[in-house]
Short mmCIF file of C-alpha atoms in Angstrom, two decimals:
data_model
loop_
_atom_site.label_atom_id
_atom_site.label_comp_id
_atom_site.label_asym_id
_atom_site.label_seq_id
_atom_site.Cartn_x
_atom_site.Cartn_y
_atom_site.Cartn_z
CA MET A 1 0.06 -0.06 0.01
CA LYS A 2 1.34 3.41 -1.00
CA ARG A 3 2.08 5.82 1.89
CA TYR A 4 1.02 9.39 1.49
CA GLN A 5 2.60 12.55 3.02
CA LEU A 6 0.27 14.31 5.35
CA ALA A 7 1.23 17.85 6.55
CA ILE A 8 -0.45 19.00 9.86
CA ALA A 9 -0.27 22.64 10.59
CA VAL A 10 -1.57 23.56 14.10
CA LYS A 11 -0.25 25.97 16.70
CA ASP A 12 -0.27 23.46 19.54
CA LYS A 13 2.97 21.52 19.51
CA GLU A 14 1.72 18.89 21.96
CA TYR A 15 -1.27 18.24 19.63
CA THR A 16 0.93 17.50 16.65
CA ARG A 17 3.15 15.28 18.81
CA ARG A 18 0.10 13.15 20.01
CA ILE A 19 -1.08 12.72 16.40
CA ALA A 20 2.35 11.75 15.12
CA ASP A 21 2.88 9.19 17.98
CA TYR A 22 -0.59 7.80 17.37
CA ILE A 23 -0.09 7.24 13.62
CA ARG A 24 3.26 5.59 14.19
CA GLY A 25 1.74 3.04 16.52
CA SER A 26 -1.50 2.37 14.56
CA SER A 27 -2.53 0.92 11.22
CA PHE A 28 -2.88 4.43 9.85
CA GLY A 29 0.94 4.40 9.77
CA GLU A 30 0.72 2.08 6.80
CA ARG A 31 -1.17 4.86 4.78
CA TRP A 32 0.34 8.03 6.20
CA GLN A 33 3.77 9.59 6.77
CA VAL A 34 3.33 12.74 8.89
CA SER A 35 5.13 16.09 9.01
CA ALA A 36 3.84 18.57 11.63
CA PHE A 37 4.33 22.39 11.67
CA THR A 38 3.33 25.02 14.14
CA HIS A 39 4.04 27.87 11.70
CA PRO A 40 3.02 28.10 8.01
CA ASN A 41 6.37 29.31 6.85
CA ALA A 42 7.99 26.11 7.94
CA CYS A 43 5.49 24.12 5.95
CA LYS A 44 6.07 26.35 2.89
CA GLN A 45 9.85 25.83 3.20
CA PHE A 46 9.30 22.08 3.50
CA ALA A 47 7.55 22.19 0.14
CA LYS A 48 10.09 24.44 -1.46
CA GLN A 49 12.84 22.03 -0.59
CA GLY A 50 11.30 19.42 -2.87
CA TYR A 51 9.37 17.29 -0.27
CA ALA A 52 6.09 16.04 -1.67
CA ILE A 53 2.89 16.81 0.23
CA ASP A 54 -0.27 14.91 -0.65
CA LEU A 55 -2.59 16.47 1.85
CA ILE A 56 -2.75 19.45 4.28
CA ALA A 57 -4.73 19.40 7.45
CA ALA A 58 -4.61 22.76 9.21
CA GLU A 59 -6.28 25.21 11.55
CA PRO A 60 -8.31 27.88 9.61
CA ASP A 61 -5.96 30.76 10.01
CA LEU A 62 -2.79 28.79 9.26
CA LEU A 63 -4.45 27.19 6.17
CA ARG A 64 -5.30 30.61 4.74
CA GLU A 65 -1.58 31.55 4.96
CA LEU A 66 -0.56 28.20 3.41
CA GLN A 67 -2.98 28.50 0.44
CA SER A 68 -1.28 31.60 -0.79
CA GLU A 69 1.49 29.34 -2.07
CA LEU A 70 0.16 25.73 -1.73
CA SER A 71 -3.41 26.05 -3.07
CA HIS A 72 -2.59 23.20 -5.51
CA ILE A 73 -2.39 20.73 -2.66
CA PRO A 74 -5.72 19.11 -1.36
CA SER A 75 -6.49 20.47 2.10
CA ILE A 76 -8.85 19.84 5.07
CA THR A 77 -9.65 22.50 7.70
CA LEU A 78 -9.44 21.46 11.36
CA VAL A 79 -12.24 23.36 13.00
CA ALA A 80 -13.75 23.79 16.41
CA ARG A 81 -17.37 23.81 15.01
CA LEU A 82 -18.44 22.22 11.77
CA GLY A 83 -19.62 24.80 9.18
CA GLU A 84 -16.97 27.42 9.88
CA THR A 85 -15.52 27.39 6.37
CA GLY A 86 -18.60 27.69 4.19
CA GLY A 87 -18.68 24.32 2.57
CA GLN A 88 -14.84 23.58 2.33
CA PRO A 89 -13.78 20.07 3.59
CA GLU A 90 -13.51 20.18 7.31
CA LEU A 91 -13.13 17.98 10.39
CA LEU A 92 -13.52 18.59 14.07
CA GLN A 93 -9.98 19.21 15.40
CA TYR A 94 -10.64 17.80 18.92
CA GLN A 95 -12.21 14.30 18.56
CA ALA A 96 -10.97 10.83 19.19
CA LEU A 97 -7.76 10.34 17.19
CA PRO A 98 -9.01 7.14 15.44
CA LEU A 99 -12.01 9.06 14.20
CA LEU A 100 -9.95 12.09 13.31
CA LEU A 101 -7.46 10.02 11.12
CA GLN A 102 -10.22 7.86 9.57
CA GLY A 103 -11.95 11.15 8.59
CA ILE A 104 -8.74 12.51 7.07
CA THR A 105 -8.18 9.28 5.16
CA ASP A 106 -11.79 9.16 3.87
CA HIS A 107 -11.77 12.85 2.78
CA PHE A 108 -8.47 12.27 0.91
CA GLU A 109 -9.68 9.24 -0.82
CA ALA A 110 -12.95 10.95 -1.82
CA MET A 111 -10.90 13.86 -3.22
CA SER A 112 -8.66 11.34 -5.11
CA HIS A 113 -11.71 9.52 -6.65
CA LYS A 114 -13.01 12.90 -7.95
CA SER A 115 -9.63 14.12 -9.33
CA GLY A 116 -8.62 10.65 -10.76
CA ARG A 117 -5.23 10.73 -8.87
CA GLY A 118 -4.69 6.97 -9.35
CA LEU A 119 -6.68 5.46 -6.53
CA SER A 120 -8.95 2.64 -7.52
CA MET A 121 -12.29 4.02 -8.85
CA HIS A 122 -15.81 2.75 -9.03
CA PRO A 123 -17.76 2.48 -12.31
CA ALA A 124 -19.36 5.79 -13.08
CA GLY A 125 -22.36 6.64 -10.88
CA LYS A 126 -22.49 3.27 -9.03
CA GLY A 127 -20.68 4.28 -5.93
CA ALA A 128 -19.74 1.54 -3.43
CA MET A 129 -20.66 -2.07 -4.33
CA VAL A 130 -23.43 -3.86 -2.21
CA LEU A 131 -23.56 -7.43 -1.03
CA THR A 132 -26.49 -8.74 1.08
CA VAL A 133 -26.32 -11.56 3.64
CA HIS A 134 -29.82 -13.03 4.01
CA SER A 135 -31.68 -16.22 4.95
CA ALA A 136 -35.21 -17.61 5.47
CA SER A 137 -34.75 -18.19 9.20
CA GLY A 138 -32.78 -16.71 12.08
CA GLY A 139 -29.95 -18.31 13.97
CA VAL A 140 -28.07 -19.57 10.92
CA GLY A 141 -25.01 -17.21 11.22
CA LYS A 142 -25.84 -14.26 9.12
CA THR A 143 -24.31 -11.63 11.46
CA THR A 144 -21.25 -13.74 12.13
CA LEU A 145 -20.58 -14.18 8.36
CA ALA A 146 -21.38 -10.48 7.54
CA LEU A 147 -18.83 -9.24 10.17
CA HIS A 148 -16.18 -11.77 9.13
CA LEU A 149 -16.57 -10.66 5.44
CA VAL A 150 -16.32 -6.97 6.10
CA GLY A 151 -13.20 -7.64 8.21
CA ALA A 152 -11.67 -9.74 5.44
CA ALA A 153 -12.36 -7.15 2.81
CA SER A 154 -11.02 -4.35 5.08
CA ALA A 155 -7.78 -6.39 5.50
CA ARG A 156 -7.32 -6.19 1.77
CA GLY A 157 -7.28 -2.34 1.93
CA LEU A 158 -10.90 -1.84 0.93
CA ARG A 159 -12.87 0.80 2.72
CA MET A 160 -15.83 -1.02 4.23
CA LEU A 161 -18.89 -0.32 6.24
CA TYR A 162 -20.99 -2.84 8.04
CA LEU A 163 -24.77 -1.91 8.04
CA ASN A 164 -27.24 -3.83 10.23
CA LEU A 165 -30.89 -3.49 9.11
CA GLU A 166 -32.30 -6.29 11.20
CA ARG A 167 -35.60 -5.58 13.01
CA TRP A 168 -34.04 -6.84 16.30
CA ASN A 169 -30.44 -5.59 15.96
CA THR A 170 -28.05 -7.27 18.34
CA SER A 171 -24.85 -6.62 16.49
CA GLU A 172 -23.54 -4.34 19.20
CA LEU A 173 -22.88 -7.49 21.23
CA TRP A 174 -20.13 -8.39 18.75
CA LEU A 175 -19.08 -4.95 17.80
CA GLN A 176 -18.45 -4.02 21.39
CA PHE A 177 -16.59 -7.14 22.31
CA GLY A 178 -13.12 -6.01 23.17
CA GLY A 179 -13.66 -2.60 21.74
CA ASP A 180 -14.73 0.82 22.92
CA ALA A 181 -18.01 1.35 20.94
CA ILE A 182 -20.44 3.75 22.51
CA TRP A 183 -24.08 3.29 21.49
CA ASP A 184 -25.49 6.63 22.72
CA GLY A 185 -24.92 8.75 19.65
CA GLU A 186 -26.84 9.46 16.47
CA GLY A 187 -27.52 6.56 14.19
CA LEU A 188 -29.89 5.27 11.50
CA SER A 189 -32.94 7.14 12.78
CA GLU A 190 -31.17 10.51 12.26
CA LEU A 191 -29.82 9.43 8.85
CA LEU A 192 -33.37 8.45 7.88
CA TYR A 193 -34.81 11.82 9.06
CA ALA A 194 -32.18 13.70 7.04
CA ILE A 195 -33.11 11.68 3.90
CA LYS A 196 -36.81 12.30 4.32
CA ALA A 197 -36.16 15.99 4.89
CA GLY A 198 -34.36 16.14 1.60
CA SER A 199 -30.89 16.85 2.99
CA LYS A 200 -28.04 16.03 0.59
CA SER A 201 -25.27 16.20 3.34
CA TYR A 202 -24.83 12.46 3.61
CA ALA A 203 -21.10 12.41 3.23
CA ALA A 204 -20.66 14.98 5.98
CA TRP A 205 -23.18 13.23 8.30
CA LEU A 206 -21.36 9.90 7.80
CA ALA A 207 -17.95 11.50 8.44
CA GLN A 208 -19.17 12.78 11.83
CA HIS A 209 -21.40 9.92 13.10
CA ARG A 210 -19.96 6.60 11.87
CA LYS A 211 -18.03 4.39 14.23
CA PHE A 212 -14.75 2.64 13.65
CA HIS A 213 -14.11 -0.88 14.82
CA PRO A 214 -10.43 -1.28 15.59
CA GLN A 215 -10.29 -5.10 15.09
CA LEU A 216 -12.39 -5.33 11.99
CA LYS A 217 -10.74 -2.10 10.56
CA CYS A 218 -14.17 -1.09 9.18
CA ASP A 219 -16.85 1.49 9.89
CA TYR A 220 -20.36 0.88 11.19
CA LEU A 221 -23.36 2.89 12.11
CA LEU A 222 -25.40 2.92 15.32
CA GLY A 223 -28.92 1.39 15.04
CA PHE A 224 -32.30 2.99 15.12
CA ARG A 225 -32.88 5.32 18.16
CA ASN A 226 -36.28 3.79 18.70
CA GLN A 227 -37.76 0.49 17.61
CA GLU A 228 -40.80 2.15 15.85
CA ASP A 229 -38.40 3.75 13.34
CA ARG A 230 -37.29 0.29 12.21
CA ALA A 231 -40.72 -1.29 12.55
CA SER A 232 -42.18 1.33 10.23
CA LEU A 233 -39.23 1.31 7.75
CA LEU A 234 -40.51 1.39 4.22
CA PRO A 235 -38.80 -0.47 1.32
CA ALA A 236 -37.88 2.85 -0.44
CA ASP A 237 -36.46 4.30 2.82
CA ALA A 238 -34.20 1.15 3.30
CA ALA A 239 -32.98 1.53 -0.26
CA ALA A 240 -32.36 5.22 0.36
CA ILE A 241 -30.20 4.49 3.41
CA VAL A 242 -28.12 2.14 1.36
CA ASP A 243 -27.88 4.48 -1.67
CA SER A 244 -26.91 7.50 0.47
CA ILE A 245 -23.97 5.57 1.90
CA ALA A 246 -22.94 4.07 -1.43
CA GLN A 247 -22.90 7.52 -3.08
CA SER A 248 -21.06 9.18 -0.21
CA GLY A 249 -17.68 8.49 -1.71
CA HIS A 250 -16.42 7.11 1.68
CA TYR A 251 -16.52 3.45 0.86
CA ASP A 252 -15.59 0.74 -1.53
CA GLY A 253 -18.11 -1.74 -0.12
CA ILE A 254 -21.19 -2.01 2.21
CA VAL A 255 -22.16 -5.19 3.91
CA VAL A 256 -25.81 -4.94 4.99
CA ASP A 257 -27.02 -7.56 7.55
CA MET A 258 -30.63 -8.28 6.82
CA ASP A 259 -33.61 -9.79 8.62
CA ASP A 260 -34.71 -13.32 7.86
CA GLY A 261 -37.86 -13.56 5.79
CA LEU A 262 -39.07 -12.29 2.42
CA ASP A 263 -41.32 -9.27 2.08
CA GLU A 264 -41.36 -6.08 -0.04
CA LEU A 265 -38.46 -4.53 2.05
CA HIS A 266 -36.34 -7.65 1.51
CA ILE A 267 -37.03 -7.59 -2.21
CA GLU A 268 -36.09 -3.91 -2.53
CA LEU A 269 -32.63 -4.48 -0.88
CA LEU A 270 -32.01 -7.77 -2.73
CA MET A 271 -32.70 -6.02 -6.01
CA ARG A 272 -30.40 -3.14 -4.99
CA ALA A 273 -27.58 -5.47 -4.18
CA ASP A 274 -24.67 -6.38 -6.53
CA ARG A 275 -24.28 -9.79 -4.86
CA ASN A 276 -26.36 -11.74 -2.42
CA LEU A 277 -25.43 -14.59 0.03
CA TRP A 278 -28.17 -16.92 1.31
CA VAL A 279 -26.90 -18.69 4.45
CA VAL A 280 -28.17 -22.09 5.41
CA SER A 281 -27.27 -24.32 8.30
CA GLY A 282 -27.16 -28.08 8.52
CA ASP A 283 -30.52 -28.01 10.32
CA GLN A 284 -33.06 -29.71 8.09
CA SER A 285 -35.81 -27.29 9.24
CA ALA A 286 -33.54 -24.31 8.07
CA GLN A 287 -32.93 -25.85 4.81
CA THR A 288 -36.64 -26.58 4.15
CA LYS A 289 -37.58 -22.96 5.17
CA GLN A 290 -34.91 -21.59 2.77
CA SER A 291 -36.25 -23.73 -0.14
CA LEU A 292 -39.87 -22.79 0.66
CA MET A 293 -38.89 -19.03 0.77
CA LEU A 294 -37.07 -19.19 -2.55
CA ARG A 295 -39.94 -20.99 -4.20
CA TYR A 296 -42.35 -18.38 -2.90
CA GLY A 297 -40.11 -15.62 -4.08
CA GLY A 298 -40.24 -17.00 -7.65
CA GLN A 299 -43.99 -17.37 -7.54
CA LYS A 300 -44.67 -13.89 -5.93
CA PHE A 301 -42.10 -11.67 -7.64
CA GLY A 302 -41.51 -13.51 -10.87
CA GLU A 303 -38.77 -12.11 -13.19
CA ALA A 304 -37.49 -9.66 -10.53
CA PHE A 305 -36.72 -12.61 -8.26
CA ARG A 306 -34.99 -14.64 -11.00
CA GLY A 307 -32.77 -11.63 -11.47
CA ILE A 308 -31.99 -11.65 -7.73
CA SER A 309 -31.29 -15.41 -7.86
CA ALA A 310 -28.82 -14.96 -10.73
CA ARG A 311 -26.67 -12.61 -8.51
CA SER A 312 -27.04 -14.95 -5.48
CA GLU A 313 -25.10 -17.92 -3.93
CA VAL A 314 -26.05 -20.32 -1.10
CA VAL A 315 -23.42 -20.49 1.69
CA CYS A 316 -23.41 -23.66 3.80
CA ASN A 317 -22.70 -22.87 7.44
CA GLY A 318 -21.54 -25.61 9.70
CA MET A 319 -22.00 -28.41 7.26
CA ASN A 320 -20.08 -30.08 4.40
CA ALA A 321 -20.42 -28.40 1.01
CA GLU A 322 -21.40 -31.73 -0.63
CA ILE A 323 -24.45 -31.84 1.62
CA GLY A 324 -25.37 -28.43 0.18
CA ASN A 325 -25.65 -30.08 -3.26
CA SER A 326 -29.03 -31.33 -2.13
CA LEU A 327 -30.21 -27.78 -2.00
CA SER A 328 -30.33 -27.51 -5.73
CA ALA A 329 -34.11 -26.99 -5.52
CA MET A 330 -33.25 -23.45 -4.31
CA GLU A 331 -32.36 -22.42 -7.86
CA ALA A 332 -29.35 -20.57 -6.71
CA SER A 333 -25.60 -21.32 -7.21
CA LEU A 334 -23.84 -23.00 -4.33
CA ALA A 335 -20.82 -20.91 -3.04
CA PRO A 336 -17.50 -22.76 -3.48
CA VAL A 337 -16.52 -22.17 0.23
CA ALA A 338 -18.49 -23.90 3.23
CA LEU A 339 -18.20 -22.32 6.66
CA PRO A 340 -16.94 -24.74 9.32
CA LEU A 341 -18.87 -25.67 12.47
CA VAL A 342 -17.25 -24.01 15.38
CA ARG A 343 -18.24 -26.11 18.36
CA GLU A 344 -17.12 -23.64 21.03
CA TRP A 345 -19.47 -21.12 19.54
CA ARG A 346 -22.43 -23.45 20.23
CA GLN A 347 -21.97 -23.19 24.08
CA GLY A 348 -24.27 -20.16 24.41
CA GLU A 349 -21.41 -17.74 25.32
CA LEU A 350 -20.66 -14.58 23.41
CA HIS A 351 -17.67 -15.18 21.12
CA PRO A 352 -15.43 -12.37 19.64
CA VAL A 353 -15.41 -11.97 15.89
CA GLY A 354 -12.28 -13.77 14.51
CA SER A 355 -11.79 -16.11 17.50
CA SER A 356 -11.93 -19.18 15.29
CA SER A 357 -9.02 -19.48 12.84
CA SER A 358 -10.74 -22.10 10.84
CA TYR A 359 -13.86 -19.87 10.32
CA ARG A 360 -11.75 -16.79 9.71
CA ALA A 361 -9.89 -18.64 6.96
CA ALA A 362 -13.03 -19.81 5.26
CA ALA A 363 -14.54 -16.37 5.33
CA ASP A 364 -11.32 -15.04 3.83
CA ARG A 365 -11.54 -17.61 1.07
CA LEU A 366 -15.12 -16.68 0.48
CA CYS A 367 -14.18 -12.95 0.30
CA THR A 368 -11.45 -13.75 -2.27
CA HIS A 369 -14.17 -15.59 -4.39
CA LEU A 370 -16.53 -12.57 -4.10
CA LEU A 371 -13.71 -10.29 -5.10
CA GLY A 372 -13.06 -12.32 -8.22
CA GLY A 373 -9.63 -13.27 -7.01
CA SER A 374 -8.40 -9.66 -7.34
CA GLU A 375 -7.85 -6.64 -5.10
CA GLU A 376 -10.40 -4.46 -7.04
CA PRO A 377 -13.25 -3.19 -4.91
CA ARG A 378 -16.18 -5.50 -5.51
CA ILE A 379 -18.11 -5.69 -2.29
CA HIS A 380 -21.17 -3.69 -1.02
CA ALA A 381 -23.09 -5.91 1.24
CA VAL A 382 -26.59 -6.04 2.68
CA GLY A 383 -27.26 -8.85 5.19
#
């Protein structure tokens, strides 16, 4: 992965030291090399000496002085309150360092996509790619698979977001395991309100309200503030949430963790997805429910559902892939990777994501398959 030169210009020397120390000891050090300045003339001299600067992050007054000579370099303003710069790229200066650095990275990559500076780009107008993780019944391992897939894709350098749209969202149990997630901020309810109000500031909203998971190296959003918002979610609203994130420029892929079942909302998301994974377990009842659901989908939704099936694969969880060949009645391809049965996960105790090396390896192989064996951004998941 290429390392880029980040110039930080702030007056507080201790602030620049903390940022530099944090980057050196974190995964952001793989992406950024930092030079810190407390005076704009020092930064200008640095550039005049021939040192390349890919991005400047500076306090407003320092940035104004720098732009007199370095206006050709992309920049982000570090502000005390959002909205100070009249629409220019900005980030809150005093926030958790992981969020600040993730925001800097995302703003830079969004700028790079727009200017064609050589970073991987998406097909025109498509935004991030979408993958759904879905099933006919609960308890078959959708959330576990979705989280492992988003982690595997993030490990390949892709910018990923995990999005849980289940009616009863318990993903925080896994996202908080060993982490510092705080589930008291704004989440999907606020994003939905903004969409319905006609706001177009999705990218700025995401930059301020997404959460970063340090183990999975991906972003996620808090759930709905109240259960009624999710219970009354319309199919068009669910699709609008996915589209707003996909078009934000922040991500290569979105993995959406879906409810079990099949209604108009499911169909809307499955039609929106670029790829879909149907998860089945070794339980005969779960397999029968899956077969019945897919048969019903074909009868109820006709050609639209056949298009969904053509972009779908059945993933066998906790059973031999050969057994999955008996599921041919589902009229969907069988994924070439089966997920192993992890017996210690069946004891009823909460398990951290990635705690099973065999499952992690299988999810990584499945991710490689979904990516087409390349490093190009190919995932946007709903599950």
